[in-house]
Amino acid sequence: MTTPSKLALVPFVSVDHMMQLVHSIGIQQMLRDLADYIEADFKRWELFDKTPRVASHSAEGVIELMPTSDGEVYGFKYVNGHPKNMKEGLQTVTAFGLLANVGNGYPVLLSEMTLLTGLRTAATSALVGRYLAPKGATTMAMIGNGAQSEFQCLAFQAICGIDTVRLYDIDSAATEKCARNLAGSGLTVIPCTTPEDAMMGAQIITTCTADKQYATILTDNMVGAGVHINAIGGDCPGKTELHRDILLRSDIFVEFPEQTRIEGEIQQLDPDHAVTELWQVMTGTAKGRTDARQITLFDSVGFAVEDFSALRYIRDKIKGTAFYTDLDMLADPDDPRDLFGMLLRAQ
């Protein structure tokens, strides 16, 4: 048996290692760190290759590849979305990701991204909330209490300073699960029996439901002036959460218009409906919230740059730790032209 060379080895972060890393850093600190990395990359947005994700749709769900590069490092995420999975005891979303050196094409990190996507999605939401939510917001309605809900609540606490969450899900067991998991977080957690109740007094409204359909989780009469809506459940063609009239009353902010117009809430609107790109708000070239009565809407679908930022953060944080395994992933023959000879010598 031959011993792999250093060039053959790629750091791999497993689910177990990711959980250990999160606990070693602290979940709220990690959410703040991820937000900082995402913000830094949004502020250099123009350096990145940008393309809508490559999606393979089926009746059951979608499988997607999300690639990008800043010219020095290339990254991609594999991710699925299968709403029916929950009924079969499976995750609705699973993911893994990779970073590679653009100069030679060699991978430099392979990582689980099911947990990491939960963290980066929440960090992105709260980062955007820091720019768009009403000043001094303390209360968030969390509509949809599935796998993403606790991450969202903790991120808005860590990054935006909310202290109260009002929970609603069509499945009361999901609400009970979310409330139980948030016990001891420092948040005041209020389970609610209707979405209208959940939105009472909330300055921030987060919607995160899973059905792959045109749905109306929020109707126009439920949304008053002066709120920030963080809509993260509508993330593929044919899947929305908000009534169209809410969109027409809101100032809409998006990651990458070419993708959001296909997948986001704004698929309900005309293709030229005005939206503002978040990177422009973060660089100061466009305005965010300008009025206390304004309704701001983050039409969130997730974009590859956010995954790139998260992977870049993980690559930095695992250095000098035991939170990864070196995988023998890359063939490294003594003579680059003699790949077959390397195979023969291993016989």
Protein backbone atom coordinates (compact mmCIF):
# COMPACT_ATOMS: atom_id res chain seq x y z
CA MET A 1 0.00 0.00 0.00
CA THR A 2 1.39 3.39 -1.01
CA THR A 3 1.29 6.44 1.23
CA PRO A 4 -0.50 9.41 -0.37
CA SER A 5 1.62 12.49 -0.97
CA LYS A 6 0.60 15.87 0.42
CA LEU A 7 -0.60 16.86 -3.04
CA ALA A 8 -3.10 13.98 -2.98
CA LEU A 9 -4.77 15.11 0.23
CA VAL A 10 -7.77 17.43 0.48
CA PRO A 11 -9.14 18.64 3.84
CA PHE A 12 -12.65 17.24 4.40
CA VAL A 13 -15.04 18.62 7.03
CA SER A 14 -17.59 15.97 7.99
CA VAL A 15 -20.93 16.60 9.69
CA ASP A 16 -19.38 15.57 13.00
CA HIS A 17 -16.42 17.91 12.52
CA MET A 18 -18.76 20.75 11.51
CA MET A 19 -20.76 20.30 14.71
CA GLN A 20 -17.58 20.28 16.78
CA LEU A 21 -16.35 23.41 15.01
CA VAL A 22 -19.65 25.24 15.63
CA HIS A 23 -19.57 24.40 19.33
CA SER A 24 -15.91 25.34 19.67
CA ILE A 25 -16.61 28.79 18.20
CA GLY A 26 -20.13 29.24 19.60
CA ILE A 27 -23.16 29.31 17.33
CA GLN A 28 -23.91 33.02 17.71
CA GLN A 29 -20.28 34.01 17.18
CA MET A 30 -20.15 31.77 14.11
CA LEU A 31 -23.28 33.41 12.72
CA ARG A 32 -21.71 36.84 13.22
CA ASP A 33 -18.46 35.67 11.61
CA LEU A 34 -20.29 34.22 8.61
CA ALA A 35 -22.21 37.47 8.17
CA ASP A 36 -18.89 39.36 8.14
CA TYR A 37 -17.45 37.06 5.46
CA ILE A 38 -20.61 37.30 3.34
CA GLU A 39 -20.67 41.08 3.67
CA ALA A 40 -17.00 41.30 2.67
CA ASP A 41 -17.67 39.26 -0.47
CA PHE A 42 -20.81 41.23 -1.37
CA LYS A 43 -18.67 44.37 -1.18
CA ARG A 44 -16.40 42.89 -3.88
CA TRP A 45 -19.37 41.54 -5.85
CA GLU A 46 -18.08 42.68 -9.24
CA LEU A 47 -15.06 40.34 -8.99
CA PHE A 48 -17.22 37.21 -8.96
CA ASP A 49 -18.40 35.03 -11.80
CA LYS A 50 -22.18 35.10 -11.51
CA THR A 51 -24.66 32.71 -13.04
CA PRO A 52 -28.06 31.41 -11.94
CA ARG A 53 -27.68 27.99 -10.36
CA VAL A 54 -27.87 24.97 -12.63
CA ALA A 55 -31.10 23.23 -11.63
CA SER A 56 -32.46 19.79 -12.47
CA HIS A 57 -36.16 19.76 -11.63
CA SER A 58 -38.35 16.73 -11.12
CA ALA A 59 -41.86 16.11 -9.84
CA GLU A 60 -40.33 15.32 -6.42
CA GLY A 61 -37.99 18.28 -6.07
CA VAL A 62 -34.85 19.86 -7.43
CA ILE A 63 -31.10 19.12 -7.49
CA GLU A 64 -28.85 22.13 -8.04
CA LEU A 65 -25.23 23.10 -8.59
CA MET A 66 -24.21 26.59 -7.45
CA PRO A 67 -20.81 27.68 -8.86
CA THR A 68 -18.82 30.91 -8.60
CA SER A 69 -15.25 32.21 -8.57
CA ASP A 70 -13.46 35.37 -7.50
CA GLY A 71 -10.67 34.73 -10.00
CA GLU A 72 -8.36 33.10 -7.46
CA VAL A 73 -10.60 30.53 -5.79
CA TYR A 74 -13.42 28.53 -7.39
CA GLY A 75 -16.30 27.17 -5.35
CA PHE A 76 -19.48 25.22 -5.85
CA LYS A 77 -22.27 23.72 -3.78
CA TYR A 78 -24.37 20.68 -4.53
CA VAL A 79 -27.79 21.05 -2.93
CA ASN A 80 -31.22 19.49 -3.24
CA GLY A 81 -34.72 20.53 -2.23
CA HIS A 82 -37.27 17.74 -1.81
CA PRO A 83 -40.27 18.83 0.32
CA LYS A 84 -41.68 15.28 0.44
CA ASN A 85 -38.56 14.01 2.21
CA MET A 86 -39.75 15.15 5.63
CA LYS A 87 -42.66 12.69 5.52
CA GLU A 88 -40.15 9.91 4.82
CA GLY A 89 -37.86 10.85 7.71
CA LEU A 90 -35.34 12.52 5.40
CA GLN A 91 -33.94 16.05 5.24
CA THR A 92 -35.68 18.40 2.81
CA VAL A 93 -32.29 19.93 1.99
CA THR A 94 -28.87 18.26 1.90
CA ALA A 95 -25.66 19.79 0.59
CA PHE A 96 -21.91 19.59 0.24
CA GLY A 97 -19.40 22.03 -1.23
CA LEU A 98 -15.91 22.41 -2.57
CA LEU A 99 -13.26 25.08 -3.00
CA ALA A 100 -10.47 24.84 -5.57
CA ASN A 101 -7.36 26.76 -6.58
CA VAL A 102 -8.10 28.55 -9.87
CA GLY A 103 -4.40 28.53 -10.80
CA ASN A 104 -4.05 24.74 -10.96
CA GLY A 105 -7.60 23.43 -10.52
CA TYR A 106 -6.71 21.41 -7.42
CA PRO A 107 -9.43 21.17 -4.73
CA VAL A 108 -8.41 22.73 -1.42
CA LEU A 109 -11.52 21.97 0.70
CA LEU A 110 -14.43 19.55 0.66
CA SER A 111 -17.12 20.10 3.25
CA GLU A 112 -20.56 19.04 4.35
CA MET A 113 -22.96 21.91 3.74
CA THR A 114 -26.29 20.74 5.13
CA LEU A 115 -25.52 22.34 8.49
CA LEU A 116 -23.39 25.04 6.91
CA THR A 117 -26.20 26.06 4.55
CA GLY A 118 -28.52 26.43 7.53
CA LEU A 119 -25.97 28.70 9.17
CA ARG A 120 -25.09 30.76 6.09
CA THR A 121 -28.75 31.22 5.09
CA ALA A 122 -29.54 32.59 8.53
CA ALA A 123 -26.41 34.74 8.61
CA THR A 124 -27.34 36.22 5.21
CA SER A 125 -30.91 36.93 6.34
CA ALA A 126 -29.79 38.74 9.47
CA LEU A 127 -27.02 40.60 7.63
CA VAL A 128 -29.63 41.95 5.22
CA GLY A 129 -31.88 42.69 8.20
CA ARG A 130 -29.12 44.84 9.66
CA TYR A 131 -29.38 47.03 6.55
CA LEU A 132 -33.16 46.95 6.01
CA ALA A 133 -35.04 46.19 9.24
CA PRO A 134 -36.64 49.06 11.19
CA LYS A 135 -34.24 50.70 13.60
CA GLY A 136 -34.54 49.25 17.08
CA ALA A 137 -36.55 46.21 15.96
CA THR A 138 -36.96 43.75 18.85
CA THR A 139 -39.58 41.24 17.68
CA MET A 140 -39.62 38.78 14.79
CA ALA A 141 -42.45 36.59 13.55
CA MET A 142 -41.11 33.22 12.41
CA ILE A 143 -43.65 31.70 10.01
CA GLY A 144 -42.63 28.11 9.29
CA ASN A 145 -40.84 26.33 12.13
CA GLY A 146 -38.92 23.64 10.25
CA ALA A 147 -35.20 22.93 9.98
CA GLN A 148 -34.18 26.54 9.27
CA SER A 149 -36.24 28.30 11.93
CA GLU A 150 -33.90 28.12 14.93
CA PHE A 151 -30.94 29.30 12.84
CA GLN A 152 -32.97 32.31 11.68
CA CYS A 153 -34.06 33.24 15.19
CA LEU A 154 -30.55 32.98 16.62
CA ALA A 155 -29.02 34.92 13.72
CA PHE A 156 -31.44 37.82 14.12
CA GLN A 157 -30.69 37.80 17.84
CA ALA A 158 -26.91 37.76 17.31
CA ILE A 159 -26.73 40.21 14.40
CA CYS A 160 -29.80 42.46 14.67
CA GLY A 161 -30.43 42.37 18.41
CA ILE A 162 -33.98 41.03 18.49
CA ASP A 163 -35.09 39.66 21.85
CA THR A 164 -38.51 38.13 21.05
CA VAL A 165 -39.66 35.58 18.48
CA ARG A 166 -43.29 34.70 17.77
CA LEU A 167 -43.56 31.24 16.22
CA TYR A 168 -46.19 29.77 13.91
CA ASP A 169 -46.34 26.61 11.82
CA ILE A 170 -49.27 24.75 10.34
CA ASP A 171 -47.83 21.76 12.23
CA SER A 172 -47.94 22.55 15.95
CA ALA A 173 -45.32 19.87 16.62
CA ALA A 174 -42.83 21.91 14.58
CA THR A 175 -43.56 24.97 16.69
CA GLU A 176 -43.08 22.94 19.87
CA LYS A 177 -39.77 21.64 18.52
CA CYS A 178 -38.53 25.14 17.67
CA ALA A 179 -39.58 26.56 21.05
CA ARG A 180 -37.88 23.66 22.85
CA ASN A 181 -34.64 24.15 20.91
CA LEU A 182 -34.58 27.88 21.62
CA ALA A 183 -35.06 27.43 25.37
CA GLY A 184 -32.03 28.91 27.13
CA SER A 185 -31.08 31.07 24.13
CA GLY A 186 -32.03 34.29 25.89
CA LEU A 187 -34.88 34.88 23.46
CA THR A 188 -38.47 35.32 24.63
CA VAL A 189 -40.25 32.61 22.63
CA ILE A 190 -44.00 32.88 22.04
CA PRO A 191 -45.75 29.96 20.28
CA CYS A 192 -48.77 31.12 18.28
CA THR A 193 -51.77 29.32 16.83
CA THR A 194 -52.32 31.51 13.74
CA PRO A 195 -49.98 33.46 11.44
CA GLU A 196 -51.92 36.62 12.28
CA ASP A 197 -51.18 36.09 15.97
CA ALA A 198 -47.51 35.49 15.23
CA MET A 199 -47.26 38.82 13.42
CA MET A 200 -48.73 40.88 16.26
CA GLY A 201 -46.17 43.54 17.14
CA ALA A 202 -43.46 42.06 14.91
CA GLN A 203 -41.22 44.52 13.08
CA ILE A 204 -39.51 41.67 11.18
CA ILE A 205 -41.46 38.88 9.46
CA THR A 206 -39.59 35.77 8.31
CA THR A 207 -41.37 33.21 6.13
CA CYS A 208 -39.77 29.81 5.61
CA THR A 209 -42.17 27.12 4.45
CA ALA A 210 -41.36 24.08 2.35
CA ASP A 211 -44.20 23.17 -0.01
CA LYS A 212 -43.21 23.30 -3.68
CA GLN A 213 -46.22 25.28 -4.83
CA TYR A 214 -47.59 28.76 -5.34
CA ALA A 215 -48.74 29.39 -1.77
CA THR A 216 -50.12 32.42 0.04
CA ILE A 217 -48.56 32.28 3.48
CA LEU A 218 -49.04 36.02 3.90
CA THR A 219 -52.01 37.90 2.47
CA ASP A 220 -51.93 41.61 1.80
CA ASN A 221 -54.14 42.57 4.76
CA MET A 222 -51.72 40.82 7.18
CA VAL A 223 -48.81 43.17 6.44
CA GLY A 224 -48.82 46.66 7.89
CA ALA A 225 -46.51 49.58 7.16
CA GLY A 226 -42.98 49.83 8.49
CA VAL A 227 -42.02 46.14 8.58
CA HIS A 228 -39.18 44.18 7.05
CA ILE A 229 -40.11 40.87 5.37
CA ASN A 230 -37.47 38.18 5.08
CA ALA A 231 -38.97 35.75 2.53
CA ILE A 232 -36.79 32.66 2.24
CA GLY A 233 -39.21 29.83 1.45
CA GLY A 234 -39.89 30.71 -2.20
CA ASP A 235 -36.69 29.50 -3.86
CA CYS A 236 -37.56 27.74 -7.11
CA PRO A 237 -39.93 28.18 -10.06
CA GLY A 238 -43.53 27.58 -9.02
CA LYS A 239 -42.85 28.09 -5.29
CA THR A 240 -43.85 31.33 -3.56
CA GLU A 241 -45.17 32.43 -0.17
CA LEU A 242 -46.43 36.00 -0.49
CA HIS A 243 -49.52 37.42 -2.12
CA ARG A 244 -48.60 39.48 -5.17
CA ASP A 245 -50.17 42.62 -3.69
CA ILE A 246 -47.61 42.60 -0.86
CA LEU A 247 -44.83 42.74 -3.45
CA LEU A 248 -46.44 45.73 -5.14
CA ARG A 249 -46.42 47.64 -1.82
CA SER A 250 -42.82 46.75 -0.96
CA ASP A 251 -39.35 47.91 -1.88
CA ILE A 252 -37.73 44.66 -3.01
CA PHE A 253 -34.09 43.70 -2.46
CA VAL A 254 -32.47 40.70 -4.13
CA GLU A 255 -29.17 38.87 -4.39
CA PHE A 256 -28.90 38.31 -8.16
CA PRO A 257 -31.87 39.47 -10.25
CA GLU A 258 -31.34 36.98 -13.07
CA GLN A 259 -31.81 34.13 -10.59
CA THR A 260 -34.43 35.71 -8.33
CA ARG A 261 -36.76 36.54 -11.22
CA ILE A 262 -36.88 32.81 -12.01
CA GLU A 263 -37.04 31.43 -8.47
CA GLY A 264 -38.12 34.13 -6.02
CA GLU A 265 -41.31 35.88 -5.04
CA ILE A 266 -40.80 38.28 -7.94
CA GLN A 267 -41.52 35.49 -10.44
CA GLN A 268 -45.09 36.72 -9.85
CA LEU A 269 -44.24 40.19 -11.23
CA ASP A 270 -43.36 41.65 -14.62
CA PRO A 271 -39.81 40.80 -15.73
CA ASP A 272 -38.79 44.47 -15.56
CA HIS A 273 -40.26 45.22 -12.12
CA ALA A 274 -37.77 47.38 -10.22
CA VAL A 275 -35.61 45.68 -7.61
CA THR A 276 -32.45 46.72 -5.77
CA GLU A 277 -29.37 44.49 -5.60
CA LEU A 278 -28.05 43.96 -2.09
CA TRP A 279 -24.39 44.42 -3.01
CA GLN A 280 -25.24 47.97 -4.07
CA VAL A 281 -26.81 48.69 -0.67
CA MET A 282 -23.77 47.26 1.11
CA THR A 283 -21.35 49.34 -0.96
CA GLY A 284 -23.42 52.50 -0.53
CA THR A 285 -24.32 52.89 -4.21
CA ALA A 286 -28.03 52.24 -3.55
CA LYS A 287 -30.29 53.06 -0.63
CA GLY A 288 -31.81 50.54 1.77
CA ARG A 289 -34.52 51.57 4.23
CA THR A 290 -35.26 55.27 3.83
CA ASP A 291 -38.59 55.68 5.64
CA ALA A 292 -40.08 54.42 8.89
CA ARG A 293 -43.33 53.40 7.13
CA GLN A 294 -41.59 51.66 4.24
CA ILE A 295 -42.10 47.92 3.71
CA THR A 296 -38.78 46.34 2.78
CA LEU A 297 -38.70 42.83 1.34
CA PHE A 298 -35.66 40.59 1.04
CA ASP A 299 -36.64 38.14 -1.69
CA SER A 300 -34.09 35.53 -0.66
CA VAL A 301 -33.33 32.54 -2.86
CA GLY A 302 -29.70 31.89 -1.87
CA PHE A 303 -26.77 32.64 -4.17
CA ALA A 304 -23.46 30.93 -4.82
CA VAL A 305 -21.36 33.80 -3.46
CA GLU A 306 -22.87 33.21 0.00
CA ASP A 307 -21.79 29.55 -0.12
CA PHE A 308 -18.35 30.63 -1.35
CA SER A 309 -18.08 32.95 1.67
CA ALA A 310 -19.13 30.18 4.04
CA LEU A 311 -16.62 27.72 2.59
CA ARG A 312 -13.90 30.39 2.70
CA TYR A 313 -14.69 30.91 6.38
CA ILE A 314 -14.52 27.17 7.12
CA ARG A 315 -11.21 26.86 5.28
CA ASP A 316 -9.78 29.64 7.46
CA LYS A 317 -11.20 28.34 10.74
CA ILE A 318 -10.07 24.71 10.48
CA LYS A 319 -6.39 25.59 10.10
CA GLY A 320 -4.47 24.24 13.07
CA THR A 321 -7.49 22.34 14.43
CA ALA A 322 -8.57 18.70 14.53
CA PHE A 323 -11.91 19.52 12.88
CA TYR A 324 -11.16 17.95 9.49
CA THR A 325 -9.81 14.80 7.88
CA ASP A 326 -7.32 14.63 5.03
CA LEU A 327 -8.91 12.68 2.17
CA ASP A 328 -6.80 10.86 -0.40
CA MET A 329 -8.71 12.46 -3.30
CA LEU A 330 -6.18 13.38 -5.97
CA ALA A 331 -3.94 11.10 -8.00
CA ASP A 332 -0.32 12.24 -7.70
CA PRO A 333 2.02 10.12 -9.86
CA ASP A 334 5.77 10.79 -9.72
CA ASP A 335 5.58 11.60 -13.43
CA PRO A 336 2.43 13.55 -14.31
CA ARG A 337 2.39 11.74 -17.67
CA ASP A 338 2.44 8.30 -16.06
CA LEU A 339 -0.96 7.93 -14.40
CA PHE A 340 -1.27 4.35 -15.67
CA GLY A 341 2.15 3.49 -14.29
CA MET A 342 1.02 4.67 -10.85
CA LEU A 343 -1.93 2.30 -11.13
CA LEU A 344 0.31 -0.63 -12.11
CA ARG A 345 2.72 -0.06 -9.24
CA ALA A 346 -0.18 -0.22 -6.75
CA GLN A 347 -1.01 -3.78 -7.78
